[in-house]
Amino acid sequence: MGIFTELSAKLNKSRHLSIPSLSPFLVPDPRKIAGALNVEARARADGAQGLPSAESEAPSLVEDEITAAFIELRGLSQKTLQDNLDAYSAILTDSSVEDADVSRAIVEGERAIESMQNETRAANLGLLQLRNDMKGLEKEFNLFRKRNHLDDRLPHYPGSKAVNVLGLILLLALETVLNGNFFARGSDQGLIGGIFAAVVLSAANLSFGFFSGLFAWRGVNLIQGFKYFAWVGVALWIAGTFMLNLFIAQYRDLFAENAGKVSSESVFARMGEGVSSLQETESFVLLMLGCLFNLAAAADGYKFDDRYPRYGGIDRRRRKAAQRYQEAFTYELDQLAHHRDSAINEISDALAAISEKAKMRTRAEAGRAALVQSYEDHTAELNRVHAAVLRRYWDGNARARSVPAPKRFNTSPPILPAAQVIRLMPVPAGGGPSISQLQAALKGFLDRCRQVSGGLESDEGADGALLGEAGVVSEK
């Protein structure tokens, strides 16, 4: 679009030029001119002396001075005329539009429109794929709900998994501290000596509980055959939780008895004897606390996603697809609007500049014609005043004579000698048709640019429904 900016700059560069005055010429006053040349006194003096003689055809010295004064005045008027004509020529030249500018503007405008149309087509292709993805996932979501009898509710899951993860970390820290404290009572090295074993055993206990809640607990909500495997998983979790924490409690007993030196064989041997084989109350408390922490971790895993397996995952995928589509649509719309608005601003500036120049050119052409007519009227007025001043001289001279006056005193005074012809320069090309053609082209580009942003294809009703169902607010 640079051609329009360049054109605007070219048209605006000399806006300081102004239209000259339409009546720049001085209006001659015969009385003032006669007074300045002392015509009446000199006429009486010449008449008293009988000058010029009755037979003389040549003008007197005073007549020559009168004519010379008017020729000088006319010369000043001619200079004023030429200066003003030069000013008009500068305005007309400045306000002209070259055919090359018109051609370039049309070519560049067509390229700009084509470029925006290509951007629109490319954007539509990308949006089509995203829209199909969004519709496909929405269809998959609805089919999943129907097959699993979930039509009566939407999925429920935390907006951020950070709370669940943080809860699991707090459980791990708390159980590690408690376990470490219990193990420290049987270790020569105190809390430091029992902390490593406490971390490993706590992590194992909580991990087992968390994943049991995430998969086995949630699996029992299935309506299909896999729910029975989930019940088996729950049963295994119950048994596994008890056995794991019994192992930890027996480990703690042996840890205290053997000063931190425990073999897995000895732990398994003691586990066969059951809970009754625990020697210390702290070990029994450790068993109960371990089961409670495991249960808490299982509840955290159960709440980690919607209680129906895969329901939350499918919902998140369709929401992300809808969000990607909405963001892409908004981005492409903003990009097209930016390019469109930039083009509209440049074209509008160029159109305003050319309109201003067209008005200036019209005023200059009319002003130039009026100036020429004013000069012709001024020349006629100079001849009239010249004749009036000569008549004053003749009449005053005739009244002061005692001898007859020249016969020419009784005729019409002569007009001024012919002046140098002022040739008008032709009006510079680039006005009229060129300006009108450029204005029409710019207005056409302006209308077409305003239509470009509507080129993005979308089914507003269907897309709006999908975005609404997916929880994405449309900004279209």
Tab-separated table of C-alpha atoms in Angstrom:
chain	number	residue	atom	x	y	z
A	1	MET	CA	0.000	0.000	0.000
A	2	GLY	CA	3.026	2.312	-0.092
A	3	ILE	CA	1.903	3.957	-3.326
A	4	PHE	CA	-1.041	5.591	-1.536
A	5	THR	CA	1.167	6.974	1.234
A	6	GLU	CA	3.606	8.220	-1.402
A	7	LEU	CA	0.753	9.762	-3.385
A	8	SER	CA	-0.615	11.516	-0.292
A	9	ALA	CA	2.825	12.933	0.513
A	10	LYS	CA	3.251	14.115	-3.065
A	11	LEU	CA	-0.122	15.847	-3.087
A	12	ASN	CA	0.335	17.393	0.364
A	13	LYS	CA	3.874	18.675	-0.092
A	14	SER	CA	2.870	22.170	-1.369
A	15	ARG	CA	-0.395	22.893	0.344
A	16	HIS	CA	1.061	26.221	1.509
A	17	LEU	CA	0.487	27.679	-1.987
A	18	SER	CA	-2.500	30.045	-1.959
A	19	ILE	CA	-4.712	31.521	-4.644
A	20	PRO	CA	-3.500	35.032	-5.688
A	21	SER	CA	-5.759	38.072	-5.534
A	22	LEU	CA	-8.265	38.333	-8.397
A	23	SER	CA	-7.832	42.165	-8.627
A	24	PRO	CA	-4.168	42.927	-7.989
A	25	PHE	CA	-4.002	45.999	-10.233
A	26	LEU	CA	-3.985	49.615	-9.035
A	27	VAL	CA	-7.003	51.709	-10.038
A	28	PRO	CA	-5.692	54.912	-11.710
A	29	ASP	CA	-7.167	58.287	-10.584
A	30	PRO	CA	-7.016	60.904	-13.383
A	31	ARG	CA	-7.004	63.852	-10.934
A	32	LYS	CA	-4.095	62.437	-8.922
A	33	ILE	CA	-2.101	61.669	-12.060
A	34	ALA	CA	-2.830	65.124	-13.514
A	35	GLY	CA	-1.820	66.720	-10.234
A	36	ALA	CA	1.400	64.729	-9.997
A	37	LEU	CA	2.407	65.829	-13.512
A	38	ASN	CA	1.174	69.461	-12.905
A	39	VAL	CA	-0.828	69.094	-16.113
A	40	GLU	CA	-3.195	72.067	-15.760
A	41	ALA	CA	-0.516	74.659	-14.930
A	42	ARG	CA	1.746	73.447	-17.679
A	43	ALA	CA	-1.220	73.424	-20.106
A	44	ARG	CA	-1.912	77.113	-19.361
A	45	ALA	CA	1.758	77.978	-19.728
A	46	ASP	CA	2.071	76.177	-23.092
A	47	GLY	CA	-1.228	77.730	-24.303
A	48	ALA	CA	-0.093	81.252	-23.396
A	49	GLN	CA	3.011	80.696	-25.532
A	50	GLY	CA	0.963	79.226	-28.403
A	51	LEU	CA	2.510	75.792	-27.958
A	52	PRO	CA	2.151	73.521	-29.671
A	53	SER	CA	1.549	75.443	-32.909
A	54	ALA	CA	-1.730	75.045	-34.772
A	55	GLU	CA	0.046	73.219	-37.600
A	56	SER	CA	1.915	70.803	-35.245
A	57	GLU	CA	0.990	67.105	-35.395
A	58	ALA	CA	3.660	65.962	-32.985
A	59	PRO	CA	2.789	65.749	-29.283
A	60	SER	CA	4.245	68.298	-26.914
A	61	LEU	CA	6.696	67.527	-24.146
A	62	VAL	CA	3.870	67.410	-21.604
A	63	GLU	CA	1.861	65.028	-23.784
A	64	ASP	CA	4.884	62.772	-24.103
A	65	GLU	CA	5.362	62.808	-20.324
A	66	ILE	CA	1.684	61.907	-19.763
A	67	THR	CA	1.894	58.996	-22.205
A	68	ALA	CA	5.225	57.838	-20.717
A	69	ALA	CA	3.718	57.875	-17.219
A	70	PHE	CA	0.838	55.638	-18.340
A	71	ILE	CA	3.173	53.316	-20.223
A	72	GLU	CA	5.209	52.939	-17.020
A	73	LEU	CA	2.035	52.277	-15.040
A	74	ARG	CA	0.970	49.694	-17.582
A	75	GLY	CA	4.398	48.036	-17.319
A	76	LEU	CA	3.939	47.662	-13.576
A	77	SER	CA	0.534	46.102	-14.238
A	78	GLN	CA	2.108	43.714	-16.743
A	79	LYS	CA	4.678	42.630	-14.152
A	80	THR	CA	1.913	42.088	-11.604
A	81	LEU	CA	0.035	40.044	-14.189
A	82	GLN	CA	3.101	37.919	-14.977
A	83	ASP	CA	3.872	37.299	-11.294
A	84	ASN	CA	0.311	36.188	-10.634
A	85	LEU	CA	0.241	33.994	-13.746
A	86	ASP	CA	3.441	32.310	-12.528
A	87	ALA	CA	1.781	31.693	-9.153
A	88	TYR	CA	-1.234	30.128	-10.832
A	89	SER	CA	1.035	27.955	-12.973
A	90	ALA	CA	2.801	26.710	-9.834
A	91	ILE	CA	-0.556	25.859	-8.228
A	92	LEU	CA	-1.806	24.071	-11.345
A	93	THR	CA	1.437	22.135	-11.670
A	94	ASP	CA	1.377	21.210	-7.972
A	95	SER	CA	-2.248	20.042	-8.170
A	96	SER	CA	-1.758	17.912	-11.249
A	97	VAL	CA	-1.886	14.108	-11.188
A	98	GLU	CA	0.305	12.280	-13.639
A	99	ASP	CA	-1.055	9.374	-15.637
A	100	ALA	CA	1.762	7.250	-14.209
A	101	ASP	CA	0.486	7.968	-10.669
A	102	VAL	CA	-3.003	6.863	-11.682
A	103	SER	CA	-1.713	3.659	-13.282
A	104	ARG	CA	0.511	2.796	-10.309
A	105	ALA	CA	-2.277	3.478	-7.841
A	106	ILE	CA	-4.664	1.191	-9.716
A	107	VAL	CA	-2.086	-1.605	-10.057
A	108	GLU	CA	-0.964	-1.403	-6.417
A	109	GLY	CA	-4.551	-1.178	-5.216
A	110	GLU	CA	-5.477	-4.340	-7.118
A	111	ARG	CA	-2.434	-6.096	-5.673
A	112	ALA	CA	-3.345	-5.026	-2.150
A	113	ILE	CA	-6.931	-6.266	-2.542
A	114	GLU	CA	-5.687	-9.553	-4.018
A	115	SER	CA	-3.196	-9.928	-1.164
A	116	MET	CA	-5.923	-9.473	1.445
A	117	GLN	CA	-8.164	-11.921	-0.409
A	118	ASN	CA	-5.321	-14.480	-0.448
A	119	GLU	CA	-4.821	-13.957	3.295
A	120	THR	CA	-8.534	-14.535	3.790
A	121	ARG	CA	-8.459	-17.770	1.789
A	122	ALA	CA	-5.404	-19.035	3.686
A	123	ALA	CA	-7.048	-18.146	6.999
A	124	ASN	CA	-10.210	-19.988	5.974
A	125	LEU	CA	-8.227	-23.144	5.193
A	126	GLY	CA	-6.591	-23.116	8.614
A	127	LEU	CA	-9.873	-22.348	10.357
A	128	LEU	CA	-11.628	-25.113	8.436
A	129	GLN	CA	-9.270	-27.732	9.892
A	130	LEU	CA	-9.671	-26.333	13.408
A	131	ARG	CA	-13.444	-26.172	12.984
A	132	ASN	CA	-13.560	-29.786	11.825
A	133	ASP	CA	-11.438	-30.823	14.809
A	134	MET	CA	-13.786	-28.962	17.142
A	135	LYS	CA	-16.891	-30.546	15.591
A	136	GLY	CA	-15.310	-34.007	15.585
A	137	LEU	CA	-14.432	-33.827	19.273
A	138	GLU	CA	-17.873	-32.468	20.097
A	139	LYS	CA	-19.399	-35.426	18.284
A	140	GLU	CA	-17.099	-37.834	20.120
A	141	PHE	CA	-18.015	-36.197	23.445
A	142	ASN	CA	-21.755	-36.497	22.833
A	143	LEU	CA	-21.408	-40.097	21.671
A	144	PHE	CA	-19.381	-40.956	24.795
A	145	ARG	CA	-22.066	-39.410	27.016
A	146	LYS	CA	-24.806	-41.344	25.249
A	147	ARG	CA	-23.022	-44.699	25.385
A	148	ASN	CA	-22.162	-44.303	29.061
A	149	HIS	CA	-25.513	-42.860	30.191
A	150	LEU	CA	-24.008	-39.520	31.129
A	151	ASP	CA	-26.550	-37.291	29.398
A	152	ASP	CA	-27.855	-36.028	32.722
A	153	ARG	CA	-24.616	-34.370	33.843
A	154	LEU	CA	-21.496	-32.618	32.615
A	155	PRO	CA	-18.019	-33.707	33.746
A	156	HIS	CA	-16.712	-32.323	37.020
A	157	TYR	CA	-12.998	-32.009	37.660
A	158	PRO	CA	-10.695	-29.395	39.198
A	159	GLY	CA	-9.797	-26.504	36.945
A	160	SER	CA	-6.186	-26.906	38.036
A	161	LYS	CA	-4.450	-30.079	39.191
A	162	ALA	CA	-2.114	-27.998	41.341
A	163	VAL	CA	-4.389	-28.309	44.396
A	164	ASN	CA	-4.419	-32.114	44.124
A	165	VAL	CA	-0.678	-32.286	43.615
A	166	LEU	CA	-0.085	-29.901	46.510
A	167	GLY	CA	-2.329	-32.033	48.728
A	168	LEU	CA	-0.345	-35.144	47.811
A	169	ILE	CA	2.936	-33.362	48.607
A	170	LEU	CA	1.595	-32.252	51.992
A	171	LEU	CA	0.516	-35.814	52.769
A	172	LEU	CA	3.976	-37.068	51.808
A	173	ALA	CA	5.672	-34.467	54.011
A	174	LEU	CA	3.402	-35.151	56.951
A	175	GLU	CA	3.686	-38.942	56.743
A	176	THR	CA	7.446	-38.694	56.234
A	177	VAL	CA	7.804	-36.610	59.402
A	178	LEU	CA	5.599	-38.976	61.421
A	179	ASN	CA	7.304	-42.086	60.072
A	180	GLY	CA	10.701	-40.511	60.579
A	181	ASN	CA	9.802	-39.728	64.165
A	182	PHE	CA	8.668	-43.308	64.793
A	183	PHE	CA	11.779	-44.748	63.135
A	184	ALA	CA	14.006	-42.309	65.036
A	185	ARG	CA	13.003	-43.856	68.350
A	186	GLY	CA	14.645	-47.081	67.323
A	187	SER	CA	17.695	-45.623	65.672
A	188	ASP	CA	21.002	-44.661	67.234
A	189	GLN	CA	21.174	-41.717	64.804
A	190	GLY	CA	17.759	-40.307	65.781
A	191	LEU	CA	15.552	-38.525	63.253
A	192	ILE	CA	18.323	-38.340	60.651
A	193	GLY	CA	18.843	-42.051	60.832
A	194	GLY	CA	15.154	-42.827	60.196
A	195	ILE	CA	14.377	-40.155	57.605
A	196	PHE	CA	15.595	-42.064	54.529
A	197	ALA	CA	13.521	-45.142	55.299
A	198	ALA	CA	10.570	-42.909	56.156
A	199	VAL	CA	10.711	-41.092	52.780
A	200	VAL	CA	10.883	-44.300	50.757
A	201	LEU	CA	8.105	-46.079	52.670
A	202	SER	CA	5.828	-42.994	52.741
A	203	ALA	CA	6.242	-42.430	49.010
A	204	ALA	CA	5.409	-46.078	48.310
A	205	ASN	CA	2.320	-45.984	50.553
A	206	LEU	CA	0.926	-42.721	49.123
A	207	SER	CA	1.689	-43.633	45.496
A	208	PHE	CA	-0.153	-46.916	45.912
A	209	GLY	CA	-3.146	-45.137	47.431
A	210	PHE	CA	-3.190	-42.303	44.853
A	211	PHE	CA	-3.108	-44.556	41.786
A	212	SER	CA	-5.615	-46.936	43.336
A	213	GLY	CA	-8.024	-44.010	43.769
A	214	LEU	CA	-7.283	-42.672	40.282
A	215	PHE	CA	-7.925	-45.972	38.496
A	216	ALA	CA	-9.604	-48.601	40.720
A	217	TRP	CA	-11.957	-46.315	42.667
A	218	ARG	CA	-13.065	-44.400	39.560
A	219	GLY	CA	-13.320	-47.626	37.562
A	220	VAL	CA	-16.219	-48.925	39.649
A	221	ASN	CA	-18.393	-46.163	38.093
A	222	LEU	CA	-18.124	-47.740	34.643
A	223	ILE	CA	-21.331	-49.249	33.256
A	224	GLN	CA	-19.524	-51.790	31.112
A	225	GLY	CA	-17.595	-54.983	31.907
A	226	PHE	CA	-14.393	-53.258	33.003
A	227	LYS	CA	-16.091	-52.122	36.211
A	228	TYR	CA	-15.732	-55.677	37.571
A	229	PHE	CA	-11.994	-55.498	37.098
A	230	ALA	CA	-12.137	-52.198	38.965
A	231	TRP	CA	-13.887	-53.900	41.893
A	232	VAL	CA	-11.143	-56.498	41.895
A	233	GLY	CA	-8.698	-53.566	41.934
A	234	VAL	CA	-10.487	-52.041	44.950
A	235	ALA	CA	-10.311	-55.365	46.768
A	236	LEU	CA	-6.627	-55.619	45.963
A	237	TRP	CA	-6.154	-52.034	47.138
A	238	ILE	CA	-7.773	-52.818	50.512
A	239	ALA	CA	-5.641	-55.884	50.962
A	240	GLY	CA	-2.548	-54.224	49.587
A	241	THR	CA	-2.942	-51.158	51.815
A	242	PHE	CA	-3.216	-53.318	54.918
A	243	MET	CA	-0.281	-55.523	53.905
A	244	LEU	CA	1.924	-52.623	52.925
A	245	ASN	CA	1.348	-50.741	56.146
A	246	LEU	CA	1.698	-53.968	58.175
A	247	PHE	CA	5.041	-54.414	56.433
A	248	ILE	CA	6.000	-50.859	57.450
A	249	ALA	CA	4.887	-51.460	61.061
A	250	GLN	CA	6.810	-54.764	61.285
A	251	TYR	CA	9.791	-53.027	59.695
A	252	ARG	CA	9.609	-50.378	62.393
A	253	ASP	CA	9.448	-53.033	65.149
A	254	LEU	CA	12.510	-54.822	63.825
A	255	PHE	CA	14.183	-51.456	63.153
A	256	ALA	CA	13.884	-50.623	66.861
A	257	GLU	CA	14.938	-54.098	68.027
A	258	ASN	CA	18.022	-54.344	65.800
A	259	ALA	CA	19.224	-50.720	65.996
A	260	GLY	CA	18.371	-49.929	62.368
A	261	LYS	CA	19.628	-53.190	60.841
A	262	VAL	CA	16.666	-54.998	59.222
A	263	SER	CA	16.493	-57.614	56.457
A	264	SER	CA	13.433	-58.089	54.266
A	265	GLU	CA	13.368	-61.833	55.094
A	266	SER	CA	12.895	-61.099	58.772
A	267	VAL	CA	10.083	-58.624	58.029
A	268	PHE	CA	8.179	-61.117	55.859
A	269	ALA	CA	8.671	-63.815	58.482
A	270	ARG	CA	7.091	-61.588	61.132
A	271	MET	CA	4.203	-60.528	58.818
A	272	GLY	CA	2.967	-64.112	58.747
A	273	GLU	CA	2.123	-63.804	62.408
A	274	GLY	CA	-0.287	-60.896	61.719
A	275	VAL	CA	-0.989	-57.750	63.738
A	276	SER	CA	-0.624	-59.592	67.017
A	277	SER	CA	3.103	-59.956	66.402
A	278	LEU	CA	3.670	-56.188	66.744
A	279	GLN	CA	5.778	-55.594	69.841
A	280	GLU	CA	5.303	-51.860	70.377
A	281	THR	CA	2.249	-49.607	70.521
A	282	GLU	CA	4.010	-47.085	68.228
A	283	SER	CA	4.164	-49.715	65.504
A	284	PHE	CA	0.443	-50.353	65.775
A	285	VAL	CA	-0.226	-46.590	65.620
A	286	LEU	CA	2.059	-46.438	62.589
A	287	LEU	CA	-0.081	-49.140	60.929
A	288	MET	CA	-3.284	-47.172	61.502
A	289	LEU	CA	-1.789	-43.852	60.385
A	290	GLY	CA	-0.358	-45.445	57.256
A	291	CYS	CA	-3.779	-46.808	56.306
A	292	LEU	CA	-5.360	-43.365	56.909
A	293	PHE	CA	-2.736	-41.591	54.781
A	294	ASN	CA	-3.205	-44.189	52.045
A	295	LEU	CA	-6.955	-43.597	52.168
A	296	ALA	CA	-6.422	-39.821	51.933
A	297	ALA	CA	-4.112	-40.308	48.923
A	298	ALA	CA	-6.713	-42.563	47.289
A	299	ALA	CA	-9.385	-39.880	47.793
A	300	ASP	CA	-7.015	-37.331	46.228
A	301	GLY	CA	-6.537	-39.613	43.232
A	302	TYR	CA	-10.312	-40.128	42.965
A	303	LYS	CA	-10.859	-36.361	42.833
A	304	PHE	CA	-7.978	-35.825	40.428
A	305	ASP	CA	-10.401	-36.083	37.478
A	306	ASP	CA	-14.093	-36.692	36.867
A	307	ARG	CA	-15.292	-39.800	38.684
A	308	TYR	CA	-16.170	-41.464	35.368
A	309	PRO	CA	-12.969	-42.584	33.588
A	310	ARG	CA	-12.112	-40.746	30.327
A	311	TYR	CA	-15.089	-38.358	30.695
A	312	GLY	CA	-12.950	-35.464	31.908
A	313	GLY	CA	-10.200	-36.103	29.342
A	314	ILE	CA	-12.610	-36.043	26.395
A	315	ASP	CA	-14.199	-32.874	27.750
A	316	ARG	CA	-10.822	-31.137	28.115
A	317	ARG	CA	-9.830	-32.051	24.556
A	318	ARG	CA	-13.030	-30.650	23.077
A	319	ARG	CA	-12.699	-27.470	25.189
A	320	LYS	CA	-9.112	-26.983	24.009
A	321	ALA	CA	-10.193	-27.559	20.396
A	322	ALA	CA	-12.952	-24.959	20.764
A	323	GLN	CA	-10.540	-22.535	22.413
A	324	ARG	CA	-7.937	-23.035	19.659
A	325	TYR	CA	-10.589	-22.377	17.036
A	326	GLN	CA	-11.862	-19.262	18.803
A	327	GLU	CA	-8.359	-17.880	19.334
A	328	ALA	CA	-7.394	-18.589	15.721
A	329	PHE	CA	-10.596	-16.998	14.412
A	330	THR	CA	-10.098	-13.905	16.576
A	331	TYR	CA	-6.432	-13.654	15.570
A	332	GLU	CA	-7.162	-13.970	11.846
A	333	LEU	CA	-10.011	-11.495	12.138
A	334	ASP	CA	-7.760	-9.012	13.940
A	335	GLN	CA	-5.010	-9.453	11.334
A	336	LEU	CA	-7.399	-8.892	8.450
A	337	ALA	CA	-8.966	-5.928	10.249
A	338	HIS	CA	-5.500	-4.448	10.843
A	339	HIS	CA	-4.511	-4.787	7.190
A	340	ARG	CA	-7.912	-3.539	6.074
A	341	ASP	CA	-7.846	-0.520	8.386
A	342	SER	CA	-4.285	0.356	7.333
A	343	ALA	CA	-5.323	0.213	3.683
A	344	ILE	CA	-8.481	2.231	4.353
A	345	ASN	CA	-6.517	4.907	6.213
A	346	GLU	CA	-3.933	5.204	3.439
A	347	ILE	CA	-6.569	5.303	0.699
A	348	SER	CA	-8.685	7.779	2.687
A	349	ASP	CA	-5.663	10.059	3.149
A	350	ALA	CA	-4.871	9.878	-0.561
A	351	LEU	CA	-8.521	10.496	-1.443
A	352	ALA	CA	-8.681	13.527	0.866
A	353	ALA	CA	-5.465	14.890	-0.635
A	354	ILE	CA	-6.630	14.417	-4.225
A	355	SER	CA	-10.017	15.976	-3.398
A	356	GLU	CA	-8.279	18.991	-1.889
A	357	LYS	CA	-6.046	19.294	-4.934
A	358	ALA	CA	-9.033	18.994	-7.264
A	359	LYS	CA	-10.722	21.897	-5.454
A	360	MET	CA	-7.495	23.918	-5.532
A	361	ARG	CA	-7.073	23.220	-9.250
A	362	THR	CA	-10.640	24.269	-10.012
A	363	ARG	CA	-10.187	27.497	-8.061
A	364	ALA	CA	-6.838	28.138	-9.757
A	365	GLU	CA	-8.218	27.630	-13.268
A	366	ALA	CA	-11.142	29.944	-12.538
A	367	GLY	CA	-8.865	32.487	-10.827
A	368	ARG	CA	-6.415	32.517	-13.720
A	369	ALA	CA	-9.177	33.205	-16.235
A	370	ALA	CA	-10.575	35.939	-13.967
A	371	LEU	CA	-7.083	37.470	-13.623
A	372	VAL	CA	-6.648	37.713	-17.399
A	373	GLN	CA	-10.076	39.313	-17.735
A	374	SER	CA	-9.228	41.727	-14.903
A	375	TYR	CA	-6.016	42.711	-16.687
A	376	GLU	CA	-7.887	43.374	-19.940
A	377	ASP	CA	-10.392	45.514	-18.071
A	378	HIS	CA	-7.517	47.309	-16.337
A	379	THR	CA	-5.835	48.011	-19.691
A	380	ALA	CA	-9.049	49.497	-21.027
A	381	GLU	CA	-9.316	51.629	-17.888
A	382	LEU	CA	-5.711	52.848	-18.365
A	383	ASN	CA	-6.574	53.957	-21.915
A	384	ARG	CA	-9.662	55.774	-20.626
A	385	VAL	CA	-7.764	57.573	-17.858
A	386	HIS	CA	-4.895	58.368	-20.258
A	387	ALA	CA	-7.394	59.979	-22.618
A	388	ALA	CA	-8.972	61.908	-19.725
A	389	VAL	CA	-5.620	63.326	-18.591
A	390	LEU	CA	-4.721	64.295	-22.177
A	391	ARG	CA	-8.118	65.941	-22.508
A	392	ARG	CA	-7.395	68.019	-19.373
A	393	TYR	CA	-4.163	69.175	-20.949
A	394	TRP	CA	-5.805	69.981	-24.299
A	395	ASP	CA	-8.736	71.837	-22.775
A	396	GLY	CA	-6.517	73.890	-20.419
A	397	ASN	CA	-4.106	74.659	-23.256
A	398	ALA	CA	-6.938	75.751	-25.604
A	399	ARG	CA	-8.450	78.104	-23.010
A	400	ALA	CA	-5.116	79.871	-22.426
A	401	ARG	CA	-4.399	80.433	-26.157
A	402	SER	CA	-4.756	83.664	-28.061
A	403	VAL	CA	-4.063	81.791	-31.301
A	404	PRO	CA	-5.843	78.736	-32.755
A	405	ALA	CA	-5.068	75.290	-31.178
A	406	PRO	CA	-3.967	72.245	-33.163
A	407	LYS	CA	-6.840	70.501	-34.919
A	408	ARG	CA	-6.142	67.237	-33.066
A	409	PHE	CA	-7.286	68.952	-29.833
A	410	ASN	CA	-10.804	68.641	-31.260
A	411	THR	CA	-10.491	64.862	-31.881
A	412	SER	CA	-10.541	61.862	-29.535
A	413	PRO	CA	-7.309	61.397	-27.560
A	414	PRO	CA	-5.115	58.558	-28.874
A	415	ILE	CA	-4.885	55.225	-27.004
A	416	LEU	CA	-1.647	54.022	-25.517
A	417	PRO	CA	0.850	52.313	-27.832
A	418	ALA	CA	0.466	48.532	-28.100
A	419	ALA	CA	2.016	46.679	-25.175
A	420	GLN	CA	4.174	43.550	-25.234
A	421	VAL	CA	1.917	40.538	-25.592
A	422	ILE	CA	1.697	38.356	-22.471
A	423	ARG	CA	1.534	34.733	-23.590
A	424	LEU	CA	-0.393	32.422	-21.356
A	425	MET	CA	1.272	29.091	-20.617
A	426	PRO	CA	-1.006	26.105	-21.262
A	427	VAL	CA	-2.729	24.544	-18.254
A	428	PRO	CA	-0.522	21.668	-16.989
A	429	ALA	CA	-1.842	18.195	-17.715
A	430	GLY	CA	-3.012	15.904	-14.945
A	431	GLY	CA	-6.275	17.548	-14.028
A	432	GLY	CA	-9.836	16.821	-14.922
A	433	PRO	CA	-9.989	13.249	-16.281
A	434	SER	CA	-6.853	12.082	-14.420
A	435	ILE	CA	-8.100	13.365	-11.064
A	436	SER	CA	-11.592	11.979	-11.644
A	437	GLN	CA	-10.162	8.613	-12.691
A	438	LEU	CA	-7.971	8.446	-9.600
A	439	GLN	CA	-10.829	9.497	-7.320
A	440	ALA	CA	-13.087	6.815	-8.785
A	441	ALA	CA	-10.354	4.165	-8.402
A	442	LEU	CA	-9.657	5.130	-4.789
A	443	LYS	CA	-13.359	5.084	-3.865
A	444	GLY	CA	-13.667	1.636	-5.473
A	445	PHE	CA	-10.694	0.301	-3.481
A	446	LEU	CA	-12.168	1.829	-0.320
A	447	ASP	CA	-15.462	-0.038	-0.772
A	448	ARG	CA	-13.700	-3.326	-1.558
A	449	CYS	CA	-11.381	-3.006	1.453
A	450	ARG	CA	-14.362	-2.585	3.766
A	451	GLN	CA	-15.752	-5.901	2.522
A	452	VAL	CA	-12.571	-7.921	3.091
A	453	SER	CA	-13.082	-8.537	6.837
A	454	GLY	CA	-16.336	-10.310	6.070
A	455	GLY	CA	-14.487	-12.964	4.086
A	456	LEU	CA	-13.781	-15.308	6.999
A	457	GLU	CA	-16.090	-18.277	6.663
A	458	SER	CA	-17.994	-19.411	9.721
A	459	ASP	CA	-21.326	-20.922	10.573
A	460	GLU	CA	-22.137	-18.458	13.322
A	461	GLY	CA	-25.111	-20.424	14.619
A	462	ALA	CA	-23.339	-23.792	14.739
A	463	ASP	CA	-20.000	-22.386	15.854
A	464	GLY	CA	-21.662	-20.299	18.550
A	465	ALA	CA	-23.499	-23.343	19.879
A	466	LEU	CA	-20.333	-25.448	19.920
A	467	LEU	CA	-18.314	-22.718	21.618
A	468	GLY	CA	-21.065	-22.197	24.160
A	469	GLU	CA	-21.325	-25.904	24.951
A	470	ALA	CA	-17.567	-26.125	25.280
A	471	GLY	CA	-17.579	-23.201	27.699
A	472	VAL	CA	-15.751	-20.812	25.332
A	473	VAL	CA	-17.231	-17.323	25.015
A	474	SER	CA	-17.349	-16.169	21.414
A	475	GLU	CA	-16.158	-12.650	20.630
A	476	LYS	CA	-17.348	-12.631	17.050
